CSV table of C-alpha atoms in Angstrom, one decimal:
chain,number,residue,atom,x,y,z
A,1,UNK,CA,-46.1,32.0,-29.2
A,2,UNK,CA,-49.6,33.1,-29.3
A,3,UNK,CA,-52.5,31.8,-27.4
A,4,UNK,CA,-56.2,32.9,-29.2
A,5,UNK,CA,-59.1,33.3,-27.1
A,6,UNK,CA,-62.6,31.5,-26.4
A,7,UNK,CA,-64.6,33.8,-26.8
A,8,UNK,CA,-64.8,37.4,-28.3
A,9,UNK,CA,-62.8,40.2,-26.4
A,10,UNK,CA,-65.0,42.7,-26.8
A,11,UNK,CA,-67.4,40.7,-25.0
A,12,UNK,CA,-65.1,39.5,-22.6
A,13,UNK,CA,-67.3,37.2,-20.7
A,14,UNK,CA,-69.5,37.6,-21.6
A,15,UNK,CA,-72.4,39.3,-20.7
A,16,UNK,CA,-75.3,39.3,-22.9
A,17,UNK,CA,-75.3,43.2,-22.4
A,18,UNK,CA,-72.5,43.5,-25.3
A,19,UNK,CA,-74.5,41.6,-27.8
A,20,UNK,CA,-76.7,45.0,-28.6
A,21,UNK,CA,-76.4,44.9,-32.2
A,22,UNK,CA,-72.5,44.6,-31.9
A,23,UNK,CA,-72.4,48.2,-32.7
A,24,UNK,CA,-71.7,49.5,-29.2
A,25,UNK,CA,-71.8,53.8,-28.8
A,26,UNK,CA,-71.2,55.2,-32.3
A,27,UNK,CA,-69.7,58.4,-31.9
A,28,UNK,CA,-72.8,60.7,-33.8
A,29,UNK,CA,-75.9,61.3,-32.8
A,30,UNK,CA,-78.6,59.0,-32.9
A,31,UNK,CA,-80.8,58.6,-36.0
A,32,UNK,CA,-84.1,60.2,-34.4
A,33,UNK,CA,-83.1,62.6,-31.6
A,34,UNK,CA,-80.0,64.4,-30.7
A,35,UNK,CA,-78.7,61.7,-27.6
A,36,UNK,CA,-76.0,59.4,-28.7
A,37,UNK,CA,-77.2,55.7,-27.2
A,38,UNK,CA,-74.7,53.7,-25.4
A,39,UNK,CA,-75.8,50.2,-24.5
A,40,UNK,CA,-75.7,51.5,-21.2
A,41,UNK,CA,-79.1,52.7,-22.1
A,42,UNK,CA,-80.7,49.7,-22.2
A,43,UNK,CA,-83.6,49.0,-20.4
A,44,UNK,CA,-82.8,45.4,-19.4
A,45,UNK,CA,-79.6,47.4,-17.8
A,46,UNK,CA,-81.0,47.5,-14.0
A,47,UNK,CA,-82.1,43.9,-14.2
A,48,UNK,CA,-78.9,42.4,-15.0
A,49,UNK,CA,-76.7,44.5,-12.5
A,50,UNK,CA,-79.6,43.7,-10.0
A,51,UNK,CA,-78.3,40.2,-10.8
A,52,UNK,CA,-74.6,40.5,-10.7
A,53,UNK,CA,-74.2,41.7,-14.3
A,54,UNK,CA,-72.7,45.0,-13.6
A,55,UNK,CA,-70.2,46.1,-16.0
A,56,UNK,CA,-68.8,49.2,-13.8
A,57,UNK,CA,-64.9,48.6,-13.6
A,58,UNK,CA,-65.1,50.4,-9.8
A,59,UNK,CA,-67.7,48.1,-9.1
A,60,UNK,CA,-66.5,45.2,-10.1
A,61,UNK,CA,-63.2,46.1,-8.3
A,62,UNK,CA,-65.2,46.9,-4.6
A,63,UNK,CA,-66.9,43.2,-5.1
A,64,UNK,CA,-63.4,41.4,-6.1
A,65,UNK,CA,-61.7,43.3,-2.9
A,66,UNK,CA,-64.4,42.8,-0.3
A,67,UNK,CA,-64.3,38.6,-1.8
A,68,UNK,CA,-60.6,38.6,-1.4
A,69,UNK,CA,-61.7,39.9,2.5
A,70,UNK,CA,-63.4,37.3,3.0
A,71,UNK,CA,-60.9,34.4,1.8
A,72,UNK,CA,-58.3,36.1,3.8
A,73,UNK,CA,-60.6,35.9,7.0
A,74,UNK,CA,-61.5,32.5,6.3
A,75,UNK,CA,-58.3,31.6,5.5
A,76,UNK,CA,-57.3,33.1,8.9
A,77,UNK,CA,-59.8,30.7,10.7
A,78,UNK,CA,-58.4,28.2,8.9
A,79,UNK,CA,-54.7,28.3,10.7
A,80,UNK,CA,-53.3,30.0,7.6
A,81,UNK,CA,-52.2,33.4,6.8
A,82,UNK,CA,-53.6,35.0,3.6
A,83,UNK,CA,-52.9,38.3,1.9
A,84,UNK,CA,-55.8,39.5,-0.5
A,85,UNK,CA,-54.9,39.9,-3.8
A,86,UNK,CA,-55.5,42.8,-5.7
A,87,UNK,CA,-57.4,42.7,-8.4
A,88,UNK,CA,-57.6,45.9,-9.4
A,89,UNK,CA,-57.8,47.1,-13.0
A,90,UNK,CA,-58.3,43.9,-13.9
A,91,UNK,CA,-61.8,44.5,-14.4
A,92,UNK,CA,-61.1,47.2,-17.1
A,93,UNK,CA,-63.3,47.7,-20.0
A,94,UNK,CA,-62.8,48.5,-23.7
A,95,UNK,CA,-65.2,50.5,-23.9
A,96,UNK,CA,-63.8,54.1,-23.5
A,97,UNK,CA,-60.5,52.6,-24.4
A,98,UNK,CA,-57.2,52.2,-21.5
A,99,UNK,CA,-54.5,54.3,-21.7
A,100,UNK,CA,-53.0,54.1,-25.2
A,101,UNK,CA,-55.7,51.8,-26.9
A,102,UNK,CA,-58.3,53.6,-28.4
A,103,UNK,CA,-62.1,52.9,-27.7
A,104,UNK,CA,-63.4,49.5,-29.1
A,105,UNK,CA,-65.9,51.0,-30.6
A,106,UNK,CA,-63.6,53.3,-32.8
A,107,UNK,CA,-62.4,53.4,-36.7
A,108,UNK,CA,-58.8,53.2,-35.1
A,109,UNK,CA,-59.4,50.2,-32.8
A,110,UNK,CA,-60.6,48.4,-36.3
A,111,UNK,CA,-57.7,49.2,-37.8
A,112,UNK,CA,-55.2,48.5,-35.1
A,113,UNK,CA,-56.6,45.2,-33.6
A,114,UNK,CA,-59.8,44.4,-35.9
A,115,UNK,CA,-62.4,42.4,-33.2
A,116,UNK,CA,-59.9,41.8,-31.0
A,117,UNK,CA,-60.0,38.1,-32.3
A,118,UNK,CA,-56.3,37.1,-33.5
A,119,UNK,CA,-55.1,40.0,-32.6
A,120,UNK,CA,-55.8,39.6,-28.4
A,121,UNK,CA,-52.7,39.9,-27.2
A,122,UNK,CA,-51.9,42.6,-28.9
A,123,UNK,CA,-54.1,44.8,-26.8
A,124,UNK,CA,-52.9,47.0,-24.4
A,125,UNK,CA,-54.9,46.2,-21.8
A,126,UNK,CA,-53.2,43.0,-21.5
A,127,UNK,CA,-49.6,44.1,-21.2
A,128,UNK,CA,-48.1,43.1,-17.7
A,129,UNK,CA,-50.4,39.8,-17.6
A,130,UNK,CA,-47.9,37.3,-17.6
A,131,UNK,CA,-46.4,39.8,-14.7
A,132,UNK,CA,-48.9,39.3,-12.0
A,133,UNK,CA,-46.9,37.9,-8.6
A,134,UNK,CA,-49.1,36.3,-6.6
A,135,UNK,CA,-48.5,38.2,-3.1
A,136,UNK,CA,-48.7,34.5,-1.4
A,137,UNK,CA,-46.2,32.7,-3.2
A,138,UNK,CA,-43.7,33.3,-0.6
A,139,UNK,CA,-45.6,32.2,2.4
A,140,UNK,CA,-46.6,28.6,0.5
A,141,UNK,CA,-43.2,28.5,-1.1
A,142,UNK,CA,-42.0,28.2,3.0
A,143,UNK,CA,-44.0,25.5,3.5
A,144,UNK,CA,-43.5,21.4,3.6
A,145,UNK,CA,-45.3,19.6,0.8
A,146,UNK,CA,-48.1,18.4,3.5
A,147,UNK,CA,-48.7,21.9,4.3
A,148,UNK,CA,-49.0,23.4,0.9
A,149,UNK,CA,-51.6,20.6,0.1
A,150,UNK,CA,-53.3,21.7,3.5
A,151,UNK,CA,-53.3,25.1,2.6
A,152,UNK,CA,-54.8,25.1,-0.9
A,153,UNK,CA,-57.4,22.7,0.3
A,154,UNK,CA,-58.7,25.1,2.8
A,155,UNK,CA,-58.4,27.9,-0.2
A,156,UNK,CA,-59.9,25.9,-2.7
A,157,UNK,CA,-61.5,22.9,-1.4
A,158,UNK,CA,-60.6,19.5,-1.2
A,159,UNK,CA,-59.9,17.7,-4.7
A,160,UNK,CA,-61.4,14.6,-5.5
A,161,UNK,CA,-59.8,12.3,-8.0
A,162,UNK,CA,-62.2,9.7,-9.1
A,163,UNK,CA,-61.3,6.5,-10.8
A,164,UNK,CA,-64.0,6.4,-12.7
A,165,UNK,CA,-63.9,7.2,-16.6
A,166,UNK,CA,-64.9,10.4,-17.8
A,167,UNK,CA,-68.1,10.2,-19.4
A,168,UNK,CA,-68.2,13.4,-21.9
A,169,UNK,CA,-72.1,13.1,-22.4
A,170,UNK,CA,-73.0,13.1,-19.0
A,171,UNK,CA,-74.0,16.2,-17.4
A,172,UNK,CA,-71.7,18.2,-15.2
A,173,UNK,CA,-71.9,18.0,-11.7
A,174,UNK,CA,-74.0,20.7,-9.6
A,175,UNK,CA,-71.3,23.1,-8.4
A,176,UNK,CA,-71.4,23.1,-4.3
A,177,UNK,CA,-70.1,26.1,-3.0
A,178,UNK,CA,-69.7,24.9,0.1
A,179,UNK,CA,-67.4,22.2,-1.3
A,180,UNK,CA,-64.7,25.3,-2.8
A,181,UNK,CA,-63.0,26.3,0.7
A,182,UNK,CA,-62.8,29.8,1.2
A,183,UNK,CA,-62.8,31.0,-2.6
A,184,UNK,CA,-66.1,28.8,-2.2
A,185,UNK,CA,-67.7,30.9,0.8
A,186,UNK,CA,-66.6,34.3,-0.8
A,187,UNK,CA,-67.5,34.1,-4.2
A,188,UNK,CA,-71.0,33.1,-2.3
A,189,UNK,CA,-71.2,35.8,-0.2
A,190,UNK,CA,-70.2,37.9,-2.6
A,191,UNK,CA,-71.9,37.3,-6.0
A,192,UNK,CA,-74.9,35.1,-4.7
A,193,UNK,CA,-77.3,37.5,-6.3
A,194,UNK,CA,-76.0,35.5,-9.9
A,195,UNK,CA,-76.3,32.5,-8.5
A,196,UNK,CA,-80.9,33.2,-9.1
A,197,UNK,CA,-79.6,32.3,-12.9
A,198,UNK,CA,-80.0,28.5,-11.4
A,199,UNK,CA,-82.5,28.9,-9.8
A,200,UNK,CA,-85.3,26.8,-10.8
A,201,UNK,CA,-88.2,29.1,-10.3
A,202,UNK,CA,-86.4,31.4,-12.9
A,203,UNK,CA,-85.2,29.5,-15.0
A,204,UNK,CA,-87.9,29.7,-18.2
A,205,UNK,CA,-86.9,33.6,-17.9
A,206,UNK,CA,-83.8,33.6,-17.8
A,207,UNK,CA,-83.3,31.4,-20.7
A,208,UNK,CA,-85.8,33.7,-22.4
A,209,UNK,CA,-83.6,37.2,-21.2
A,210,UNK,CA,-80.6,35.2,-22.6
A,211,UNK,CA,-81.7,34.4,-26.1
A,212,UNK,CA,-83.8,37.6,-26.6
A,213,UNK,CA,-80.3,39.3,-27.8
A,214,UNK,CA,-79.9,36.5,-30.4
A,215,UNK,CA,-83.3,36.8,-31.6
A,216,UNK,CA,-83.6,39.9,-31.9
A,217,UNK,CA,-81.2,40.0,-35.4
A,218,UNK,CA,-84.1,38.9,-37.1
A,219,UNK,CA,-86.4,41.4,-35.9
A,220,UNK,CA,-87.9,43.3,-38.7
A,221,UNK,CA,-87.0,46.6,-36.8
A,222,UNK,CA,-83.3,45.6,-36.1
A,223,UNK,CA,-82.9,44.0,-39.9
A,224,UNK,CA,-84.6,46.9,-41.4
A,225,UNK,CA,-81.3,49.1,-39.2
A,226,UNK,CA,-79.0,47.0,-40.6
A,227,UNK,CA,-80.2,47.1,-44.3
A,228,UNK,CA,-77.9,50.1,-45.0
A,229,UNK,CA,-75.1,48.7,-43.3
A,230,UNK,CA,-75.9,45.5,-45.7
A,231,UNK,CA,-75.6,47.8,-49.0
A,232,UNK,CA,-72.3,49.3,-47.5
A,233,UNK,CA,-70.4,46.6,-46.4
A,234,UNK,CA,-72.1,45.2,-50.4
A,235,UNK,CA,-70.1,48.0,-51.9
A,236,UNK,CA,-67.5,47.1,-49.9
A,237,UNK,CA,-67.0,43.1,-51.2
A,238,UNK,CA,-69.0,41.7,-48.1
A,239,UNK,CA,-71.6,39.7,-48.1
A,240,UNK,CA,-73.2,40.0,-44.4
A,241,UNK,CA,-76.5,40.9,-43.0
A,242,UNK,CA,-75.2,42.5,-39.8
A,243,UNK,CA,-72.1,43.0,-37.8
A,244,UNK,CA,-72.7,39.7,-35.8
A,245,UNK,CA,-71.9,37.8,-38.9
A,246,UNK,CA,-68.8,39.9,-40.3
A,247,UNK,CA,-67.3,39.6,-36.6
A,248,UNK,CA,-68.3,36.2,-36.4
A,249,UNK,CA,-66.9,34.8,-39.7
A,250,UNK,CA,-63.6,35.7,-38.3
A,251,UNK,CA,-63.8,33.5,-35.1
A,252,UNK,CA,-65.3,31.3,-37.3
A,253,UNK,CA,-61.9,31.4,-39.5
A,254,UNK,CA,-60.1,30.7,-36.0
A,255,UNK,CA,-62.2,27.7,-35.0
A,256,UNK,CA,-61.1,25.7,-37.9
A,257,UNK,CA,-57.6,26.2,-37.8
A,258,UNK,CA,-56.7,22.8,-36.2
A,259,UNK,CA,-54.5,22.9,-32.6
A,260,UNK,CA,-51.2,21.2,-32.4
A,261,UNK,CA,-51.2,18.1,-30.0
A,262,UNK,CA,-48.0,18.6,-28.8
A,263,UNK,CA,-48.1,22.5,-28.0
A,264,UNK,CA,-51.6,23.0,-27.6
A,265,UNK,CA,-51.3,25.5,-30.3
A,266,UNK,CA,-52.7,27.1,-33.0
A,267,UNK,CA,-50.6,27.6,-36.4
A,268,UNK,CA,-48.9,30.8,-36.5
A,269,UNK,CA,-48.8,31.3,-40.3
A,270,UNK,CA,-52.6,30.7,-40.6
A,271,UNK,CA,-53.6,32.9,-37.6
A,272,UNK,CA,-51.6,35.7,-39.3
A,273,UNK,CA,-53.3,35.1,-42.7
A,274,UNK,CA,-57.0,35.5,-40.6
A,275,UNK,CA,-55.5,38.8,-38.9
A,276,UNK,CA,-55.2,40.3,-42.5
A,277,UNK,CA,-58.8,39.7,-43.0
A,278,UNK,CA,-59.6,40.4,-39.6
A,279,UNK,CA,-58.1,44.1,-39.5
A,280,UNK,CA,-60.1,44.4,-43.1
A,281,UNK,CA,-63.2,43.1,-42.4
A,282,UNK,CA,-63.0,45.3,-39.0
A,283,UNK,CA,-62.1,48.2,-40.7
A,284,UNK,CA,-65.0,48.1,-43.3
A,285,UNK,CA,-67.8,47.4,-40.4
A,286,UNK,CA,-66.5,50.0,-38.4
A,287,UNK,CA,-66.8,52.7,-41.7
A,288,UNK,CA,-70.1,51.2,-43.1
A,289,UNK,CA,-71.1,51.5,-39.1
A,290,UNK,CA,-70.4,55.4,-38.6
A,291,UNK,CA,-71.6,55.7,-42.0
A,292,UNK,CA,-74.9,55.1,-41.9
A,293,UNK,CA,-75.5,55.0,-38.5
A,294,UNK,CA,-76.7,51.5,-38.4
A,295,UNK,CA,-75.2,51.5,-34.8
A,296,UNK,CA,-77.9,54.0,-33.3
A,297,UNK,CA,-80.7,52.5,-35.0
A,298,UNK,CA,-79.9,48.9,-34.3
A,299,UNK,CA,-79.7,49.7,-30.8
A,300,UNK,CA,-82.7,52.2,-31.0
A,301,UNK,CA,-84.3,49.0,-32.3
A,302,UNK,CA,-82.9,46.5,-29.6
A,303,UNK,CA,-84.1,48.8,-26.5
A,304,UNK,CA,-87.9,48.7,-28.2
A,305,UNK,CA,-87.4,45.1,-28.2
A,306,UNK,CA,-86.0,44.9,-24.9
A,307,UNK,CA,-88.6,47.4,-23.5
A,308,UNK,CA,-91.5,45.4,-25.1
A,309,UNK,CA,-90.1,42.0,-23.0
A,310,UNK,CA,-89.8,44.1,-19.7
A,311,UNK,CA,-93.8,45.1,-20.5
A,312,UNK,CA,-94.4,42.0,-20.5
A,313,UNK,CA,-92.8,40.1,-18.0
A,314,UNK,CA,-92.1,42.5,-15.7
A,315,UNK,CA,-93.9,40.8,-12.6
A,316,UNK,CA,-91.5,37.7,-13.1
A,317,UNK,CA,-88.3,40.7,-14.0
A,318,UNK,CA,-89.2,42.0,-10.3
A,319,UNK,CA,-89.7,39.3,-8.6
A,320,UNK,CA,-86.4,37.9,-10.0
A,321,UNK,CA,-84.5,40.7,-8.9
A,322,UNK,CA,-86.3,40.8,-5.4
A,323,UNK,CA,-85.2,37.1,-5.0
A,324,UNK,CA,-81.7,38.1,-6.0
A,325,UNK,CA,-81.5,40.7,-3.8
A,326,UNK,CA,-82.9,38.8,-0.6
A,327,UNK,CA,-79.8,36.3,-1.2
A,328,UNK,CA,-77.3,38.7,-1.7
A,329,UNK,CA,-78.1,40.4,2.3
């Protein structure tokens, strides 16, 4: 049975980092100097991992140990014992591939798994999920019913049913950390420095940092990158202006496919039929991309954007990250 996932798994969660022109590394050199551009080389780069958008897999690992610390000393003070789980590897990226699975950013990635879309579980680097053992399942397993509430409301916080009607319109509440036990107090202590997204002072700029990415496709410079990758993917039977949209009209495909009320899933037959034009669609990006380049020169294009909203802004960038950083010590 096969589950489909929310959101893109190149992107993965999603930082706004991955949307540089969708056309990640490229493997030649770039169209105006000999250095091949990763998105790594973006200029925004320093101000999101200033404020927790790091997308080092050893760093993310040294933040999810020293928070599963924390919850096990908490958890401690508590009455309970607590082994930290580890988490490592989980944090691995596509990007330079994982063990058998070539590099996302590859001709053979396209052609194996497409975008990653309907093909999600198919990817190596989720083989052994649905093994994970949760190293304290033994330890609540021994306790009475009472005590297994106690414990996972010292973990995760007290729940609170309400009586009240769900009102879908209304706003979510404010998330308390202080109301999430010890997960609560470590992923505080531990990733405060995203929390300055909320904050209100920042707010007008970060909403500005997050759409840049999106606006940005209709940049003369980045459409005029793209306009070779247009005539390709043309040739090709394709009708797209970038790789955003020919990635995107497959998850678009997805969407519509109803879900089943009884099994929560999608229909196996039709998923199948989108893989087909997934692996295709994938396939011809990935050749129009390496091509003609259009990956270097979009993101050639993107980091002038980028560099040209750091010039200006860079007063409020600082003092962003200087909040950030005074919350995080």
């Amino acid at each position: 049975m096969r589950t489909t996932p929310v959101v893109t798994a190149i992107t993965s969660g999603a930082v706004a980092l991955a949307l540089l022109s969708g056309c990640g590394a490229g493997g030649g050199k770039g169209p105006s100097d000999d250095a091949t551009l990763t998105y790594r080389d973006s200029p925004l780069t320093k101000y999101w991992e200033a404020m927790g958008g790091s997308q080092d897999e050893s760093a993310a690992d040294a933040q999810a140990a020293r928070s599963e610390e924390i919850v096990a000393a908490c958890m401690q003070d508590e009455g309970f014992e607590y082994t930290p789980q580890d988490t490592s590897g989980m944090n691995r990226s596509l990007e330079g591939g994982d063990g058998d699975m070539p590099a996302w950013d590859t001709l053979e990635f396209a052609q194996q798994y497409g975008y990653g879309a309907t093909t999600w579980e198919d990817l190596p680097v989720n083989e052994g999920a649905d093994e994970y053992v949760d190293a304290n399942a033994d330890y609540v397993a021994s306790m009475s019913e009472s005590e297994q509430e106690a414990f996972y409301a010292a973990l995760y916080g007290a729940q609170v049913v309400s009586e009240e009607p769900i009102d879908a319109e209304a706003e979510p509440p404010e998330y308390d950390w202080t109301t999430g036990g010890c997960q609560g107090k470590a992923q505080h202590e531990v990733y405060e420095g995203s929390q300055i997204w909320d904050d209100p002072e920042f707010k007008d700029l970060a909403d500005e940092m997050s759409t840049l990415y999106t606006d940005s496709q209709t940049d003369e410079r980045m459409v005029e990158a793209h306009a070779e990758w247009a005539k390709c993917m043309a040739d090709e039977g394709y009708d797209f202006a970038n790789p955003q949209e020919a990635q995107q009209s497959i998850f678009d495909l997805m969407e519509a496919i109803p879900y089943d009320e009884e099994t929560g899933m999608q229909d196996e037959a039709a998923l199948d039929e989108i893989t087909e034009q997934e692996l295709a669609t994938a396939t011809a990006d990935r050749v129009c991309q390496d091509s003609t380049r259009a990956g270097q020169a979009a993101l050639e294009a993107q980091f002038a954007i980028e560099q040209e909203f750091i010039d200006a802004n860079k007063e409020r960038l600082d003092a962003m990250v200087e909040k950030a950083a005074q919350a995080s010590e």
